[in-house]
CSV table of C-alpha atoms and ligand atoms in Angstrom, one decimal:
chain,number,residue,atom,x,y,z
A,1092,MET,CA,-131.7,95.1,-123.0
A,1093,GLN,CA,-129.0,97.4,-121.6
A,1094,PHE,CA,-127.6,100.9,-122.2
A,1095,GLY,CA,-124.1,102.3,-122.5
A,1096,LYS,CA,-121.8,104.7,-124.3
A,1097,ILE,CA,-119.3,104.2,-127.0
A,1098,ARG,CA,-116.8,106.6,-128.6
A,1099,ARG,CA,-117.6,107.5,-132.2
A,1100,GLY,CA,-115.4,110.1,-133.8
A,1101,ASP,CA,-114.6,112.7,-131.1
A,1102,ARG,CA,-117.7,112.2,-129.0
A,1103,ASP,CA,-119.6,109.7,-126.9
A,1104,THR,CA,-122.7,108.1,-128.4
A,1105,VAL,CA,-125.4,106.6,-126.2
A,1106,VAL,CA,-126.3,103.1,-127.3
A,1107,MET,CA,-128.9,100.5,-126.6
A,1108,VAL,CA,-127.4,97.0,-126.4
A,1109,ASP,CA,-129.6,94.1,-127.4
A,1110,ARG,CA,-128.8,90.6,-128.8
A,1111,GLY,CA,-125.1,91.3,-129.2
A,1112,LEU,CA,-125.5,94.7,-131.0
A,1113,ALA,CA,-124.9,98.2,-129.8
A,1114,VAL,CA,-127.5,100.4,-131.5
A,1115,PRO,CA,-126.8,104.1,-131.5
A,1116,LEU,CA,-129.6,106.3,-130.2
A,1117,ASP,CA,-130.4,109.7,-131.8
A,1118,MET,CA,-130.4,112.1,-128.9
A,1119,GLU,CA,-131.6,115.0,-131.1
A,1120,ARG,CA,-135.1,113.5,-131.3
A,1121,ASN,CA,-136.3,114.3,-127.8
A,1122,PRO,CA,-135.3,117.6,-126.3
A,1123,ALA,CA,-135.9,116.3,-122.8
A,1124,VAL,CA,-133.5,113.3,-123.3
A,1125,LYS,CA,-130.0,114.5,-124.1
A,1126,THR,CA,-127.8,112.1,-122.0
A,1127,LEU,CA,-127.7,108.5,-120.9
A,1128,ALA,CA,-128.7,109.7,-117.4
A,1129,ASP,CA,-131.8,111.5,-118.9
A,1130,LEU,CA,-132.8,108.4,-120.7
A,1131,LEU,CA,-132.5,106.2,-117.6
A,1132,ASN,CA,-134.5,108.7,-115.6
A,1133,THR,CA,-137.5,108.6,-117.9
A,1134,PRO,CA,-140.5,106.5,-116.6
A,1135,ASP,CA,-139.8,103.7,-119.2
A,1136,PRO,CA,-136.2,103.9,-120.5
A,1137,VAL,CA,-136.7,100.9,-122.9
A,1138,LYS,CA,-139.7,102.6,-124.6
A,1139,THR,CA,-137.9,105.9,-124.7
A,1140,ALA,CA,-134.9,104.3,-126.3
A,1141,ALA,CA,-137.1,102.6,-128.9
A,1142,ASP,CA,-138.4,106.0,-129.9
A,1143,LEU,CA,-134.8,107.3,-130.2
A,1144,THR,CA,-133.6,104.4,-132.3
A,1145,ASP,CA,-132.4,105.4,-135.7
A,1146,MET,CA,-133.3,102.6,-138.1
A,1147,LEU,CA,-130.7,103.8,-140.6
A,1148,ALA,CA,-127.8,104.0,-138.3
A,1149,THR,CA,-125.3,101.2,-138.3
A,1150,ALA,CA,-125.2,99.0,-135.2
A,1151,ASP,CA,-121.8,97.7,-133.9
A,1152,ARG,CA,-121.3,94.1,-132.7
A,1153,ILE,CA,-120.5,94.4,-129.0
A,1154,ASP,CA,-117.5,92.1,-129.1
A,1155,GLY,CA,-115.6,94.7,-131.2
A,1156,VAL,CA,-116.8,97.7,-129.1
A,1157,VAL,CA,-114.9,99.5,-126.3
A,1158,PHE,CA,-117.5,101.0,-124.0
A,1159,ARG,CA,-117.0,104.2,-122.0
A,1160,ALA,CA,-118.0,104.5,-118.4
A,1161,PRO,CA,-121.8,104.9,-118.4
A,1162,ILE,CA,-121.7,108.1,-116.4
A,1163,ASP,CA,-122.7,111.7,-117.1
A,1164,LYS,CA,-122.6,114.3,-114.3
A,1165,GLN,CA,-123.4,112.0,-111.3
A,1166,GLU,CA,-121.3,112.1,-108.2
A,1167,VAL,CA,-120.0,108.6,-107.3
A,1168,TRP,CA,-120.5,107.4,-103.7
A,1169,ALA,CA,-119.7,104.1,-102.0
A,1170,ALA,CA,-121.1,102.1,-99.1
A,1171,GLY,CA,-118.8,100.1,-96.9
A,1172,VAL,CA,-119.0,97.1,-94.6
A,1173,THR,CA,-122.2,95.8,-96.1
A,1174,TYR,CA,-121.0,92.2,-96.2
A,1175,LYS,CA,-119.7,90.1,-93.3
A,1176,ARG,CA,-116.6,89.3,-95.4
A,1177,SER,CA,-115.7,93.0,-95.6
A,1178,LYS,CA,-116.4,93.5,-91.8
A,1179,ILE,CA,-114.1,90.6,-90.9
A,1180,ALA,CA,-111.3,91.6,-93.3
A,1181,ARG,CA,-111.3,95.1,-91.9
A,1182,GLU,CA,-111.3,94.0,-88.3
A,1183,GLU,CA,-108.2,91.9,-89.1
A,1184,GLU,CA,-106.4,94.7,-90.9
A,1185,SER,CA,-107.1,97.5,-88.3
A,1186,VAL,CA,-106.6,95.9,-84.9
A,1187,GLY,CA,-106.8,99.1,-82.9
A,1188,ALA,CA,-110.1,100.2,-84.5
A,1189,ALA,CA,-111.7,96.8,-85.1
A,1190,GLN,CA,-114.8,97.6,-83.0
A,1191,PHE,CA,-115.9,100.4,-85.4
A,1192,TYR,CA,-116.4,97.9,-88.3
A,1193,ASP,CA,-118.7,95.7,-86.2
A,1194,LYS,CA,-120.5,98.8,-85.0
A,1195,VAL,CA,-121.1,100.1,-88.6
A,1196,TYR,CA,-122.0,96.6,-89.9
A,1197,THR,CA,-124.9,96.3,-87.3
A,1198,ALA,CA,-126.0,100.0,-87.0
A,1199,PRO,CA,-129.0,101.3,-88.8
A,1200,ARG,CA,-126.9,104.1,-90.4
A,1201,PRO,CA,-124.5,102.7,-93.1
A,1202,GLU,CA,-121.0,103.8,-93.9
A,1203,LEU,CA,-121.2,106.1,-97.0
A,1204,PHE,CA,-118.4,108.0,-98.6
A,1205,LEU,CA,-117.8,110.1,-101.7
A,1206,LYS,CA,-115.7,107.9,-104.0
A,1207,ALA,CA,-115.2,109.9,-107.2
A,1208,THR,CA,-116.4,112.7,-109.5
A,1209,PRO,CA,-117.2,111.8,-113.1
A,1210,ALA,CA,-113.9,113.1,-114.4
A,1211,ARG,CA,-112.0,110.7,-112.1
A,1212,VAL,CA,-113.9,107.6,-113.2
A,1213,VAL,CA,-111.8,105.0,-115.1
A,1214,HIS,CA,-113.4,103.7,-118.3
A,1215,PRO,CA,-113.7,100.0,-119.0
A,1216,GLY,CA,-110.4,98.7,-120.4
A,1217,ALA,CA,-108.4,101.7,-119.1
A,1218,PRO,CA,-105.8,101.2,-116.3
A,1219,VAL,CA,-106.8,101.4,-112.6
A,1220,ARG,CA,-104.0,102.3,-110.2
A,1221,ILE,CA,-102.5,101.2,-106.9
A,1222,ARG,CA,-101.0,103.9,-104.8
A,1223,ALA,CA,-97.2,104.1,-104.9
A,1224,ASP,CA,-97.2,104.7,-101.1
A,1225,ALA,CA,-99.4,101.7,-100.4
A,1226,THR,CA,-98.1,98.2,-99.7
A,1227,TRP,CA,-101.4,96.2,-99.7
A,1228,SER,CA,-103.9,97.0,-102.5
A,1229,VAL,CA,-107.0,95.2,-103.6
A,1230,PRO,CA,-109.8,95.7,-106.0
A,1231,GLU,CA,-113.4,95.7,-104.5
A,1232,PRO,CA,-116.0,94.4,-106.9
A,1233,GLU,CA,-119.3,96.1,-106.2
A,1234,LEU,CA,-122.8,96.2,-107.6
A,1235,THR,CA,-123.4,99.9,-108.4
A,1236,LEU,CA,-126.7,101.6,-108.3
A,1237,VAL,CA,-127.7,104.3,-110.8
A,1238,ILE,CA,-130.0,106.6,-109.0
A,1239,SER,CA,-132.1,109.5,-110.4
A,1240,PRO,CA,-132.1,113.0,-108.9
A,1241,ALA,CA,-135.4,112.0,-107.3
A,1242,GLY,CA,-133.7,109.2,-105.4
A,1243,LYS,CA,-135.1,106.3,-107.5
A,1244,ILE,CA,-132.9,103.4,-108.5
A,1245,VAL,CA,-133.1,103.3,-112.3
A,1246,GLY,CA,-130.4,100.9,-113.2
A,1247,TYR,CA,-127.4,98.8,-112.2
A,1248,THR,CA,-123.8,98.7,-113.3
A,1249,ILE,CA,-120.4,97.4,-112.0
A,1250,GLY,CA,-117.9,99.4,-109.9
A,1251,ASN,CA,-114.4,98.7,-108.7
A,1252,ASP,CA,-113.6,100.4,-105.4
A,1253,MET,CA,-109.8,100.1,-105.5
A,1254,SER,CA,-108.5,100.3,-102.0
A,1255,SER,CA,-105.2,100.5,-100.0
A,1256,ARG,CA,-105.7,98.1,-97.1
A,1257,ASP,CA,-102.5,99.0,-95.3
A,1258,ILE,CA,-103.4,102.7,-95.3
A,1259,GLU,CA,-107.0,102.2,-94.0
A,1260,GLY,CA,-105.7,99.5,-91.6
A,1261,GLU,CA,-103.1,101.9,-90.1
A,1262,ASN,CA,-105.9,104.4,-89.1
A,1263,PRO,CA,-109.5,104.5,-90.2
A,1264,LEU,CA,-109.2,108.3,-90.5
A,1265,TYR,CA,-107.0,107.7,-93.4
A,1266,LEU,CA,-109.9,106.2,-95.3
A,1267,PRO,CA,-110.2,109.0,-97.9
A,1268,GLN,CA,-106.5,108.4,-98.9
A,1269,ALA,CA,-107.0,104.7,-98.9
A,1270,LYS,CA,-110.0,105.0,-101.2
A,1271,ILE,CA,-109.9,108.2,-103.2
A,1272,TYR,CA,-106.8,108.7,-105.4
A,1273,LYS,CA,-106.1,108.9,-109.1
A,1274,GLY,CA,-107.4,105.8,-110.9
A,1275,SER,CA,-109.2,104.3,-107.9
A,1276,CYS,CA,-112.7,103.9,-109.3
A,1277,ALA,CA,-113.7,102.1,-112.5
A,1278,ILE,CA,-117.3,101.8,-113.6
A,1279,GLY,CA,-119.0,100.1,-116.5
A,1280,PRO,CA,-119.4,98.8,-119.0
A,1281,LEU,CA,-123.2,98.8,-119.3
A,1282,VAL,CA,-126.2,99.8,-117.3
A,1283,THR,CA,-129.0,97.3,-116.9
A,1284,PRO,CA,-132.4,99.0,-116.3
A,1285,VAL,CA,-134.2,97.8,-113.2
A,1286,SER,CA,-136.9,96.2,-115.4
A,1287,HIS,CA,-134.2,93.9,-117.0
A,1288,MET,CA,-132.2,93.0,-113.9
A,1289,PRO,CA,-132.5,89.4,-112.5
A,1290,GLU,CA,-133.9,89.1,-109.0
A,1291,LEU,CA,-131.2,90.7,-106.9
A,1292,PRO,CA,-130.6,88.0,-104.2
A,1293,VAL,CA,-129.6,85.4,-106.7
A,1294,VAL,CA,-127.2,87.7,-108.6
A,1295,GLU,CA,-123.7,86.4,-108.5
A,1296,ILE,CA,-120.6,88.7,-108.3
A,1297,LYS,CA,-117.3,87.2,-109.5
A,1298,LEU,CA,-113.8,88.7,-109.2
A,1299,LEU,CA,-111.0,87.3,-111.3
A,1300,ILE,CA,-107.4,88.6,-111.0
A,1301,ARG,CA,-104.9,87.4,-113.6
A,1302,ARG,CA,-101.2,87.8,-113.3
A,1303,ALA,CA,-98.8,86.9,-116.2
A,1304,ASN,CA,-101.8,85.0,-117.8
A,1305,LYS,CA,-102.4,82.9,-114.7
A,1306,VAL,CA,-105.2,83.1,-112.2
A,1307,ALA,CA,-103.8,84.9,-109.2
A,1308,PHE,CA,-107.1,85.1,-107.3
A,1309,GLU,CA,-110.7,84.1,-108.0
A,1310,GLY,CA,-113.7,84.7,-105.7
A,1311,THR,CA,-117.5,84.8,-105.9
A,1312,THR,CA,-120.4,86.0,-103.7
A,1313,THR,CA,-124.1,86.7,-104.2
A,1314,LEU,CA,-126.2,89.7,-103.4
A,1315,ALA,CA,-128.0,87.5,-100.8
A,1316,GLN,CA,-124.9,88.0,-98.7
A,1317,MET,CA,-125.4,91.7,-98.5
A,1318,ALA,CA,-126.6,92.8,-95.0
A,1319,ARG,CA,-128.5,95.8,-96.3
A,1320,THR,CA,-131.0,96.3,-99.2
A,1321,VAL,CA,-130.1,98.5,-102.1
A,1322,GLU,CA,-133.2,100.6,-101.4
A,1323,SER,CA,-132.1,101.4,-97.9
A,1324,LEU,CA,-128.6,102.4,-99.0
A,1325,SER,CA,-130.0,104.7,-101.6
A,1326,GLU,CA,-132.5,106.2,-99.0
A,1327,TRP,CA,-129.6,106.9,-96.6
A,1328,LEU,CA,-127.5,108.5,-99.3
A,1329,PHE,CA,-130.4,110.9,-100.2
A,1330,LYS,CA,-131.0,111.9,-96.6
A,1331,GLU,CA,-130.1,115.6,-96.1
A,1332,ASN,CA,-128.5,115.5,-99.6
A,1333,GLU,CA,-129.3,116.7,-103.1
A,1334,PHE,CA,-128.1,115.2,-106.3
A,1335,PRO,CA,-129.3,117.5,-109.2
A,1336,HIS,CA,-127.6,115.1,-111.7
A,1337,GLY,CA,-128.4,111.9,-109.8
A,1338,ALA,CA,-125.8,109.6,-108.2
A,1339,MET,CA,-124.0,106.3,-108.6
A,1340,LEU,CA,-123.6,104.3,-105.4
A,1341,LEU,CA,-121.2,101.3,-105.1
A,1342,THR,CA,-122.8,99.0,-102.6
A,1343,GLY,CA,-119.8,97.4,-100.8
A,1344,THR,CA,-117.7,94.4,-101.4
A,1345,GLY,CA,-118.4,90.8,-100.4
A,1346,ILE,CA,-115.1,89.5,-101.9
A,1347,VAL,CA,-111.8,90.2,-100.2
A,1348,PRO,CA,-108.6,88.3,-101.3
A,1349,PRO,CA,-106.6,86.6,-98.6
A,1350,ASP,CA,-104.4,88.7,-96.4
A,1351,ASP,CA,-101.2,87.7,-98.2
A,1352,PHE,CA,-102.5,89.0,-101.6
A,1353,THR,CA,-101.7,92.4,-102.9
A,1354,LEU,CA,-102.3,93.7,-106.4
A,1355,ALA,CA,-99.3,94.4,-108.6
A,1356,SER,CA,-98.7,96.5,-111.7
A,1357,GLY,CA,-99.6,94.5,-114.8
A,1358,ASP,CA,-102.4,92.5,-113.1
A,1359,ASP,CA,-105.7,92.2,-114.9
A,1360,VAL,CA,-108.9,92.7,-112.9
A,1361,SER,CA,-112.2,91.3,-114.2
A,1362,ILE,CA,-115.5,91.8,-112.3
A,1363,THR,CA,-118.5,90.0,-113.6
A,1364,ILE,CA,-122.0,90.6,-112.3
A,1365,ALA,CA,-124.8,88.4,-113.6
A,1366,GLY,CA,-127.3,90.5,-115.6
A,1367,ILE,CA,-124.8,93.2,-116.3
A,1368,GLY,CA,-121.6,91.9,-117.8
A,1369,THR,CA,-117.9,92.2,-117.1
A,1370,LEU,CA,-115.8,95.2,-116.1
A,1371,ARG,CA,-112.2,94.6,-117.0
A,1372,ASN,CA,-109.2,96.8,-116.2
A,1373,PRO,CA,-105.5,96.3,-116.2
A,1374,VAL,CA,-103.5,97.6,-113.2
A,1375,ALA,CA,-101.2,100.5,-114.2
B,1616,DO4,O1,-114.7,100.8,-94.2
B,1616,DO4,C1,-114.1,100.9,-95.2
B,1616,DO4,C2,-114.7,100.7,-96.5
B,1616,DO4,C3,-115.4,99.4,-96.8
B,1616,DO4,C4,-115.7,99.2,-98.2
B,1616,DO4,O2,-115.3,99.9,-99.1
B,1616,DO4,C5,-116.4,98.0,-98.5
B,1616,DO4,O3,-116.9,97.2,-97.6
B,1616,DO4,O4,-116.6,97.7,-99.7
B,1617,MG,MG1,-115.7,99.0,-101.1
C-alpha cells in the first residue's frame, strides 16, 4: 500500500496505490485531510485513505500512469556524507578540504542543507539538469524521509540529489551552487507509509544510468551502509527549526560512480529503492 499523486484534468489527484491500481481518493470527505501531506500526517494513513476511497471512481492501472512528485508545501532538505562511499569520493574530489568530510562523517552533528522548495522539485519522468558551467555531474540516489510538522517520519520516497562534483571539489563553500540549481532535485514516484516499509537495514538502493540504450553505470548499496539512523537525521533537522508544512529529507548517497564518469545530456537515470519503486528521469 502506497500513496501518490496523478494528474487528472487540470489538477493533481491523491491516489492510493494497491495491487497495481491507483485508486483516487475523495479529498472532500474529510475537512481535516485536504492534501497528501495531511493524509500522511494522520495517525493511521491507510485507514484514513480507506475512508476516503470512492468506490464508484475509476482506478487506473499504474503501468499507464504518470505520477507527480508526492510533495505539497514541504521544504526539501538533504543530508550529506552519511555513507563511507560518499566521504571517500568527496575526499578525493576536494583535496584541499578533505579533512572536513572525515570530520562531518564522524561528528555527532550531520551535514544538512536546504535542497529545494516544492516548486523546484522535478516530477518523475521530467528532465533533471546538469549545470552548463559544471564539467563533472552525477545523480545521487537517496532514501527520502517524509516528515510531519511534529517531526515524525510518516513515509519514505525516493530522491535524486543531482550534484556538480567539480564545483563542490573546487571549494566546499561552493556547495549551494553544486547542489541547488534549476532541475537539481527529483522526487517520487510514490510514498510508502512507515507501516508498509520493509525493515530499513535490508533495503537495497540501486542506481542505473543508461546512455544510448546501453548501461553506462550501475551500482547498489543497502541502508545498512548508512552511518546514521533516519531518526537521528530527522531529529537534527528539527532542532531549532520549524516546519509548519512538514519536510522532506534526502538522507545522503551511498553510490558514487567512478571518478571518470560524468552525466551527459540524454542519459536516463533510474533509482530503485526496495519497498518504494523506481524514480526515472532523463537528463535534459
Ligand atoms: O558534502 C556534500 C554533500 C554530500 C551529499 O550530498 C551526500 O553525501 O549525499
Ligand atoms: Mg547527496
